[in-house]
JSON list of C-alpha atoms and ligand atoms in Angstrom, two decimals:
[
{"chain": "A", "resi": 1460, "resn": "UNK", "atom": "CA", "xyz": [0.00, 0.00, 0.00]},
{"chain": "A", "resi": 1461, "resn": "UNK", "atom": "CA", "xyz": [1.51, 3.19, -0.76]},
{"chain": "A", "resi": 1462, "resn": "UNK", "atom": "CA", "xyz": [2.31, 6.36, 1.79]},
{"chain": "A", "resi": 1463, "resn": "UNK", "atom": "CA", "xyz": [-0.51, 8.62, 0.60]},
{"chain": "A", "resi": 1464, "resn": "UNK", "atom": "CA", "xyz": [-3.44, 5.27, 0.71]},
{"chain": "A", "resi": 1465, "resn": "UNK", "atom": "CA", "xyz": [-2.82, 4.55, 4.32]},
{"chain": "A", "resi": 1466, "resn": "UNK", "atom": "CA", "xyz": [-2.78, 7.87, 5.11]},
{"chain": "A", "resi": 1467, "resn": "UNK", "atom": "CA", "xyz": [-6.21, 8.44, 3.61]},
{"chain": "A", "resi": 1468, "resn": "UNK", "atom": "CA", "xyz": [-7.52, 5.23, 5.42]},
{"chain": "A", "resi": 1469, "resn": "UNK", "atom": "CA", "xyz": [-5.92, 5.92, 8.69]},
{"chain": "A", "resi": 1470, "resn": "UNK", "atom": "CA", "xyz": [-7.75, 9.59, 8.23]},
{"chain": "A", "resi": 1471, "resn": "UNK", "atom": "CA", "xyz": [-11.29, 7.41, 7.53]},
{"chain": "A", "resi": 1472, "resn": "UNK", "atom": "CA", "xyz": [-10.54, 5.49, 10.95]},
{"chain": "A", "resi": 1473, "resn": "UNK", "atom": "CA", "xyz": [-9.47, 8.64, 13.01]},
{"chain": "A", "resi": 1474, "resn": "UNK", "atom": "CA", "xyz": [-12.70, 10.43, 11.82]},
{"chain": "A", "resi": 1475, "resn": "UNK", "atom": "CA", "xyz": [-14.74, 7.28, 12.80]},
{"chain": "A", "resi": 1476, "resn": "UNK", "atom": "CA", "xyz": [-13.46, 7.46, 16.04]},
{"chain": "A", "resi": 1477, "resn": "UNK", "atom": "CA", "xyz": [-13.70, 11.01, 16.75]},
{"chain": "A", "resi": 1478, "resn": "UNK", "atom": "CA", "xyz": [-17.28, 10.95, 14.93]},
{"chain": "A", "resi": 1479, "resn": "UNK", "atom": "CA", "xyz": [-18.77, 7.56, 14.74]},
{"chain": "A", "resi": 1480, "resn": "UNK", "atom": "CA", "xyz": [-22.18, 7.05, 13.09]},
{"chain": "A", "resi": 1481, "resn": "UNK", "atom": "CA", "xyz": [-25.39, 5.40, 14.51]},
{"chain": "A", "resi": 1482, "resn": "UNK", "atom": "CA", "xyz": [-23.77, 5.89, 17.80]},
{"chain": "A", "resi": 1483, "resn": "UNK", "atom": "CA", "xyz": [-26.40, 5.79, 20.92]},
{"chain": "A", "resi": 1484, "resn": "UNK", "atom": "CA", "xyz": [-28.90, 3.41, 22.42]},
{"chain": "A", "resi": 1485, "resn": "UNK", "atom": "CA", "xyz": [-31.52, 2.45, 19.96]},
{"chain": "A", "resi": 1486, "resn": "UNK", "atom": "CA", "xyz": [-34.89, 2.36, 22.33]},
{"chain": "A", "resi": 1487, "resn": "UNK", "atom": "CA", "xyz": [-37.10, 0.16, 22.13]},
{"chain": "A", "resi": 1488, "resn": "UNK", "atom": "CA", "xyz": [-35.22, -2.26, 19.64]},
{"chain": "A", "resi": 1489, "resn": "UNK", "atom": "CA", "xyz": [-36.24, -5.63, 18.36]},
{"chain": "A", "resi": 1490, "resn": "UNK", "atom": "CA", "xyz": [-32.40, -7.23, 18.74]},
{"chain": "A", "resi": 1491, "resn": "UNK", "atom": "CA", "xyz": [-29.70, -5.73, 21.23]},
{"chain": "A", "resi": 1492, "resn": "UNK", "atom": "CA", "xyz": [-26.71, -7.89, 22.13]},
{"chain": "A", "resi": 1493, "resn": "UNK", "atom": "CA", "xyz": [-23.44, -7.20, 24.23]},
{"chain": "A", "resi": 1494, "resn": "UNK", "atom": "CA", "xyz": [-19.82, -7.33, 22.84]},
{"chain": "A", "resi": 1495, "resn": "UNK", "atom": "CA", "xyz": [-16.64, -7.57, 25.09]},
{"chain": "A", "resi": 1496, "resn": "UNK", "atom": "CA", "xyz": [-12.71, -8.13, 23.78]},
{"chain": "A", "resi": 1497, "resn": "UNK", "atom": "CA", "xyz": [-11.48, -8.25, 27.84]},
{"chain": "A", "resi": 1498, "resn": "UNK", "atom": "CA", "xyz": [-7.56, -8.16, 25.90]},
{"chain": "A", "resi": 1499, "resn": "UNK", "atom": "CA", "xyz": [-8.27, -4.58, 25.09]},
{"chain": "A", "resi": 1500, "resn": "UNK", "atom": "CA", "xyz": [-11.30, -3.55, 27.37]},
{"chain": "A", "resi": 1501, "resn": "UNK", "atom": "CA", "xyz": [-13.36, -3.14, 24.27]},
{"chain": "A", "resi": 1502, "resn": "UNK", "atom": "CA", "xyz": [-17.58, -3.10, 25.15]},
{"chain": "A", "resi": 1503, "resn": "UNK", "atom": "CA", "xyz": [-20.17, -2.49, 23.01]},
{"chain": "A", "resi": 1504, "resn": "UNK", "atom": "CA", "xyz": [-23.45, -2.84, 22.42]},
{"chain": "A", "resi": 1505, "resn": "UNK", "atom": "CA", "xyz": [-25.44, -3.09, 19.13]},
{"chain": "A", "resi": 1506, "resn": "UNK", "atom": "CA", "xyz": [-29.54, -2.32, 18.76]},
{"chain": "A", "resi": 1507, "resn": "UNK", "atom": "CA", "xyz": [-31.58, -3.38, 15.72]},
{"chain": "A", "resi": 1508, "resn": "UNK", "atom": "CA", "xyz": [-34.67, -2.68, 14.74]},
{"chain": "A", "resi": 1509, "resn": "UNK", "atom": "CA", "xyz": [-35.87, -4.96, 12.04]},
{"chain": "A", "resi": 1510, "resn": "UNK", "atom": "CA", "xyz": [-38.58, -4.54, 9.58]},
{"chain": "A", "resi": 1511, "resn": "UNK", "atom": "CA", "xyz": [-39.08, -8.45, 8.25]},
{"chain": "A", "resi": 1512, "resn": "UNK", "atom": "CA", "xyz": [-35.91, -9.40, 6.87]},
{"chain": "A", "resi": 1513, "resn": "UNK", "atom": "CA", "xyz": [-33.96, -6.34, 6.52]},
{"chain": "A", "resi": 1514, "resn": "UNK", "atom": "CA", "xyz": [-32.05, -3.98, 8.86]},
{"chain": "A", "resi": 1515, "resn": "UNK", "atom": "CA", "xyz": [-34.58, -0.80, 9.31]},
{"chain": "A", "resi": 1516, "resn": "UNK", "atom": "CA", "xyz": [-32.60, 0.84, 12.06]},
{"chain": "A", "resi": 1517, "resn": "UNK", "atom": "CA", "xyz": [-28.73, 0.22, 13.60]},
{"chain": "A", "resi": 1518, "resn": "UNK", "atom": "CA", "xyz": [-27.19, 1.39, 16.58]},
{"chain": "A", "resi": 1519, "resn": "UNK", "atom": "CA", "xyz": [-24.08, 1.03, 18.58]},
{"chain": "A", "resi": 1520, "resn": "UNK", "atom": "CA", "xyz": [-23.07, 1.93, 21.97]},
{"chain": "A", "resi": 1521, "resn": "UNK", "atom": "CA", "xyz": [-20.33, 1.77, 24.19]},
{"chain": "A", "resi": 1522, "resn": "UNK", "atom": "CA", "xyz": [-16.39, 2.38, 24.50]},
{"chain": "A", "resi": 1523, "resn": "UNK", "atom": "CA", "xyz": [-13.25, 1.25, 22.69]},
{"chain": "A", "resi": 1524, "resn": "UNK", "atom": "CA", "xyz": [-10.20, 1.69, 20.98]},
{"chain": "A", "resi": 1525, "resn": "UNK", "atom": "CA", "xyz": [-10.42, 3.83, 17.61]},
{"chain": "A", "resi": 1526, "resn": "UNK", "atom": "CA", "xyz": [-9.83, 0.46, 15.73]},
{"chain": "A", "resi": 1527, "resn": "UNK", "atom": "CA", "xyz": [-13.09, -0.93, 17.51]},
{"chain": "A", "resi": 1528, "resn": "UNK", "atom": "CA", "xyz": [-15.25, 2.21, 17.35]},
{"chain": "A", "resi": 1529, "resn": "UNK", "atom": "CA", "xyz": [-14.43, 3.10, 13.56]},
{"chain": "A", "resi": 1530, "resn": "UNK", "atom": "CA", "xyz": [-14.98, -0.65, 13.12]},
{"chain": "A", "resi": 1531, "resn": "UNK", "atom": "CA", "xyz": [-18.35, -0.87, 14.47]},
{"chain": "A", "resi": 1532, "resn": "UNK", "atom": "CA", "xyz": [-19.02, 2.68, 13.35]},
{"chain": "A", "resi": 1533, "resn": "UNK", "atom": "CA", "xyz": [-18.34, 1.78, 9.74]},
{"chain": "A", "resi": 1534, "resn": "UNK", "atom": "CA", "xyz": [-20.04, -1.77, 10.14]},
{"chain": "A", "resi": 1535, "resn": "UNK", "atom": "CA", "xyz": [-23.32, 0.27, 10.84]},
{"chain": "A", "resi": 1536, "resn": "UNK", "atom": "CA", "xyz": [-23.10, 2.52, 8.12]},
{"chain": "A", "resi": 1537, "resn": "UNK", "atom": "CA", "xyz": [-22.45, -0.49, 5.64]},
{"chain": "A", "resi": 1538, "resn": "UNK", "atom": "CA", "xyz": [-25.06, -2.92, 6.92]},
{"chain": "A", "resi": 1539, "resn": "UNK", "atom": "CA", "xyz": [-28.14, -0.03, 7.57]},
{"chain": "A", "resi": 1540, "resn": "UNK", "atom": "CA", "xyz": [-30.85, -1.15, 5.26]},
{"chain": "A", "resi": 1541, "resn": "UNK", "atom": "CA", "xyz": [-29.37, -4.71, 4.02]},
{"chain": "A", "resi": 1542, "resn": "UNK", "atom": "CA", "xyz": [-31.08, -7.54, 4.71]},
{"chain": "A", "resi": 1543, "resn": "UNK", "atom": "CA", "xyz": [-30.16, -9.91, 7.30]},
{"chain": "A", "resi": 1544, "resn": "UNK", "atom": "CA", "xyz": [-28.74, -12.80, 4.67]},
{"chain": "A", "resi": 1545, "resn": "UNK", "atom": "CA", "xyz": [-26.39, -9.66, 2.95]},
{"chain": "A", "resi": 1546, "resn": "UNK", "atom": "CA", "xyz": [-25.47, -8.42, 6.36]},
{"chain": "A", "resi": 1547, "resn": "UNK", "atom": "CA", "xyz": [-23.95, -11.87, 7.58]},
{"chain": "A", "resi": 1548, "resn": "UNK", "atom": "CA", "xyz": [-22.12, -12.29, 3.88]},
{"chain": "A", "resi": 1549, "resn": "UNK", "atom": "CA", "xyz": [-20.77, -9.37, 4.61]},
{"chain": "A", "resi": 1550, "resn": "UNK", "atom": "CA", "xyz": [-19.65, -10.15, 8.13]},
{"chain": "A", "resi": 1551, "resn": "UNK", "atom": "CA", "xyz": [-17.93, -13.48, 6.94]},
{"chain": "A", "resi": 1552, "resn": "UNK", "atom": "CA", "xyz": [-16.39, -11.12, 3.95]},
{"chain": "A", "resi": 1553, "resn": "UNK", "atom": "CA", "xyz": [-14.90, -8.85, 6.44]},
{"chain": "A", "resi": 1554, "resn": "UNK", "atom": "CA", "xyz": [-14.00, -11.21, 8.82]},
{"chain": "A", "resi": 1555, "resn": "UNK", "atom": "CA", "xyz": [-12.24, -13.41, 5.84]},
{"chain": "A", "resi": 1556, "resn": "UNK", "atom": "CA", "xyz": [-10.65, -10.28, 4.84]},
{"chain": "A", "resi": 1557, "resn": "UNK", "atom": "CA", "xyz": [-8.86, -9.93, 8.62]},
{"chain": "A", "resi": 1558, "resn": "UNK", "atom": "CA", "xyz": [-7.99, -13.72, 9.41]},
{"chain": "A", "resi": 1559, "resn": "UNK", "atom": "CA", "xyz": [-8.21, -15.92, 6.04]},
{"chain": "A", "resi": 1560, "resn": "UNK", "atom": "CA", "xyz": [-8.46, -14.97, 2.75]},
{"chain": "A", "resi": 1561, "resn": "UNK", "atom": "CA", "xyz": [-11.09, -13.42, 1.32]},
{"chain": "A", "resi": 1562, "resn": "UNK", "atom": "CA", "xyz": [-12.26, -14.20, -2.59]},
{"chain": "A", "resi": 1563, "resn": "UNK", "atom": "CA", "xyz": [-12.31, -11.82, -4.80]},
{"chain": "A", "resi": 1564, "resn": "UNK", "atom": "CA", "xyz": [-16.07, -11.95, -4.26]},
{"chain": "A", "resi": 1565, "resn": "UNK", "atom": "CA", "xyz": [-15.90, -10.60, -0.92]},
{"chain": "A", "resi": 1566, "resn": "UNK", "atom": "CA", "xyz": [-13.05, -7.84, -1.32]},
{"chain": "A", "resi": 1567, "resn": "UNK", "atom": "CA", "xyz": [-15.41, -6.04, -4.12]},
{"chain": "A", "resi": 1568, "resn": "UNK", "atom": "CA", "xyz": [-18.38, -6.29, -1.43]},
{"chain": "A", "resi": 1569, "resn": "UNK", "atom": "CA", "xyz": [-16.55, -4.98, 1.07]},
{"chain": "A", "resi": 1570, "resn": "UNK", "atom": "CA", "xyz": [-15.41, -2.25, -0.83]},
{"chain": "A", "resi": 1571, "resn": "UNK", "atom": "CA", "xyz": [-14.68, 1.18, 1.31]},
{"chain": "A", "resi": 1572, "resn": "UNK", "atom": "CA", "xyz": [-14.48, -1.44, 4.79]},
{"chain": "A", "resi": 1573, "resn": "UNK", "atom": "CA", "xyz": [-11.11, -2.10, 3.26]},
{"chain": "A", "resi": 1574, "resn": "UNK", "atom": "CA", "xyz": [-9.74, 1.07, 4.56]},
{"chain": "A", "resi": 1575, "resn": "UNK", "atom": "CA", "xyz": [-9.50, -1.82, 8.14]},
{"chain": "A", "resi": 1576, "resn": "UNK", "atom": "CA", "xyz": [-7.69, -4.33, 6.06]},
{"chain": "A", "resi": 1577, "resn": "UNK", "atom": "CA", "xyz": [-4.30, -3.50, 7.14]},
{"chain": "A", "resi": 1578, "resn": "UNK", "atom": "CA", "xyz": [-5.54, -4.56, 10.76]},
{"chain": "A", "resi": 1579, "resn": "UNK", "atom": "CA", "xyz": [-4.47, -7.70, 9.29]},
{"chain": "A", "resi": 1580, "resn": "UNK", "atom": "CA", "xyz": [-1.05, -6.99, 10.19]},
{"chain": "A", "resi": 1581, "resn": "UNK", "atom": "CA", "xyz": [-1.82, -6.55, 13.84]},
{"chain": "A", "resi": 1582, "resn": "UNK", "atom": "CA", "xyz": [-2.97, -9.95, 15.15]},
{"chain": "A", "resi": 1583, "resn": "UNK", "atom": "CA", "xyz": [-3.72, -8.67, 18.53]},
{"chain": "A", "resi": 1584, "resn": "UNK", "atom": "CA", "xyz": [-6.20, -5.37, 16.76]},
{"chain": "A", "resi": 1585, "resn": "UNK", "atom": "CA", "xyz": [-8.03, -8.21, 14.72]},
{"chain": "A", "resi": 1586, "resn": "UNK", "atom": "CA", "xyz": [-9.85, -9.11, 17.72]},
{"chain": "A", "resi": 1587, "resn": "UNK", "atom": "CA", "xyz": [-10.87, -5.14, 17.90]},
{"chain": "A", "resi": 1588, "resn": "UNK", "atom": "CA", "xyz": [-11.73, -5.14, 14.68]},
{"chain": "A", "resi": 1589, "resn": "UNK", "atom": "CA", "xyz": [-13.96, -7.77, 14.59]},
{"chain": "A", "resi": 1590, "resn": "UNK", "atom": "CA", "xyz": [-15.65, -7.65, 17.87]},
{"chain": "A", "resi": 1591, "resn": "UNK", "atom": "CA", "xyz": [-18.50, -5.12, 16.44]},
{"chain": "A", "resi": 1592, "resn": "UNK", "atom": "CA", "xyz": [-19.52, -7.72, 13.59]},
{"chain": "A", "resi": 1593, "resn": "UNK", "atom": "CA", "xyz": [-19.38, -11.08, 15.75]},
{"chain": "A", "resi": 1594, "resn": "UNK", "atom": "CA", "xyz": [-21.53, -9.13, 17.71]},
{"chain": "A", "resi": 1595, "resn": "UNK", "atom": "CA", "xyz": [-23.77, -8.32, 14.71]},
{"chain": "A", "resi": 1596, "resn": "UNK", "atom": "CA", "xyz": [-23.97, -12.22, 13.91]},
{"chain": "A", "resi": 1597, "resn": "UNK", "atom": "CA", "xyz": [-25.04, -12.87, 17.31]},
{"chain": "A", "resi": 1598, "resn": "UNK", "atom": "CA", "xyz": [-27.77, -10.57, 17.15]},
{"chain": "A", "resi": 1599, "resn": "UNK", "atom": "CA", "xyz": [-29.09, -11.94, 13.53]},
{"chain": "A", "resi": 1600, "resn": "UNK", "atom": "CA", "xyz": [-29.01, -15.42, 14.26]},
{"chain": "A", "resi": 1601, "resn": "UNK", "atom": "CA", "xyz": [-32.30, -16.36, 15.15]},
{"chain": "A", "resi": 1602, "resn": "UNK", "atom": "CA", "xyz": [-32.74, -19.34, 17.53]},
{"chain": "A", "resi": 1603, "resn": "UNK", "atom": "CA", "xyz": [-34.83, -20.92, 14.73]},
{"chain": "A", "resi": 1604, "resn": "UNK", "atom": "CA", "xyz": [-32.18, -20.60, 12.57]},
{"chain": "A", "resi": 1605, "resn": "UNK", "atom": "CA", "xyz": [-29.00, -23.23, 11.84]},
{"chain": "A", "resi": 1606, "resn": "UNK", "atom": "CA", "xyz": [-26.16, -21.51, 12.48]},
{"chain": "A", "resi": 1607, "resn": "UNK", "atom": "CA", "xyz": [-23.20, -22.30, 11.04]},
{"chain": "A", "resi": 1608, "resn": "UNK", "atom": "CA", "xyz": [-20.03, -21.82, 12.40]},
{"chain": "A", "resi": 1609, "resn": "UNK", "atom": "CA", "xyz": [-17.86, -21.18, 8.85]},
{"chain": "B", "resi": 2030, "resn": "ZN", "atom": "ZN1", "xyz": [-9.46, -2.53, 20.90]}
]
């Protein structure tokens, strides 16, 4: 990646931090779960409102590192309005694209959440990273539902 690139991304994660989106308790809300990395005292958690099978209304709340917040903060922005099938492809995309990975598929979904992949490089920040959107999948998967673990 050249200079001036991960300059620009590190500038997208900064402002996430500083300004993250959907940010606040979503009340009342249809899904809310509770995220914790203990290794970097990372807590959040994430509301959804759901209207039938696609994301109506997101929220996220708690405290972090700027890797976490801008995580979750740009996980919110990305999955508003999906439904809840595109918004766990997109979690196993972005989680591929931090620990595996990912086809070429996922890298062109992901798109702009590539501005984290260099995360990639910091095993211990992957857990940061990804703490937002395993706690995303938790909230989605119905009881009903088969879950899968890959
Ligand atoms: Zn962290």
């Amino acid at each position: 990646m050249s200079r001036d690139l991960s300059a620009l991304y590190q500038q997208v994660i900064l402002d996430h931090n500083k300004n993250p989106r959907h940010y606040g308790v979503l009340d009342p809300n249809d899904r809310q779960t509770h995220g914790v990395n203990p290794l970097c005292g990372d807590d959040y958690h994430i509301y959804l409102n759901l209207d039938g099978e696609r994301i109506a209304d997101i929220r996220f709340s708690g405290t972090g590192c700027a890797i976490s917040k801008s995580s979750a903060s740009l996980m919110t922005t990305t999955v508003l309005g999906k439904t809840i099938a595109e918004a766990k492809d997109l979690i196993r995309c972005f989680i591929a694209m931090l620990t595996a990975e990912p086809d070429a598929q996922c890298l062109e979904k992901l798109n702009r959440l590539r501005v984290l992949e260099g995360v990639k490089h910091y095993p211990v920040r992957v857990k940061c990273a990804t703490l937002a959107w395993r706690t995303l999948e938790a909230a989605l998967s119905h009881p009903d539902q088969t879950v899968t673990t890959e």
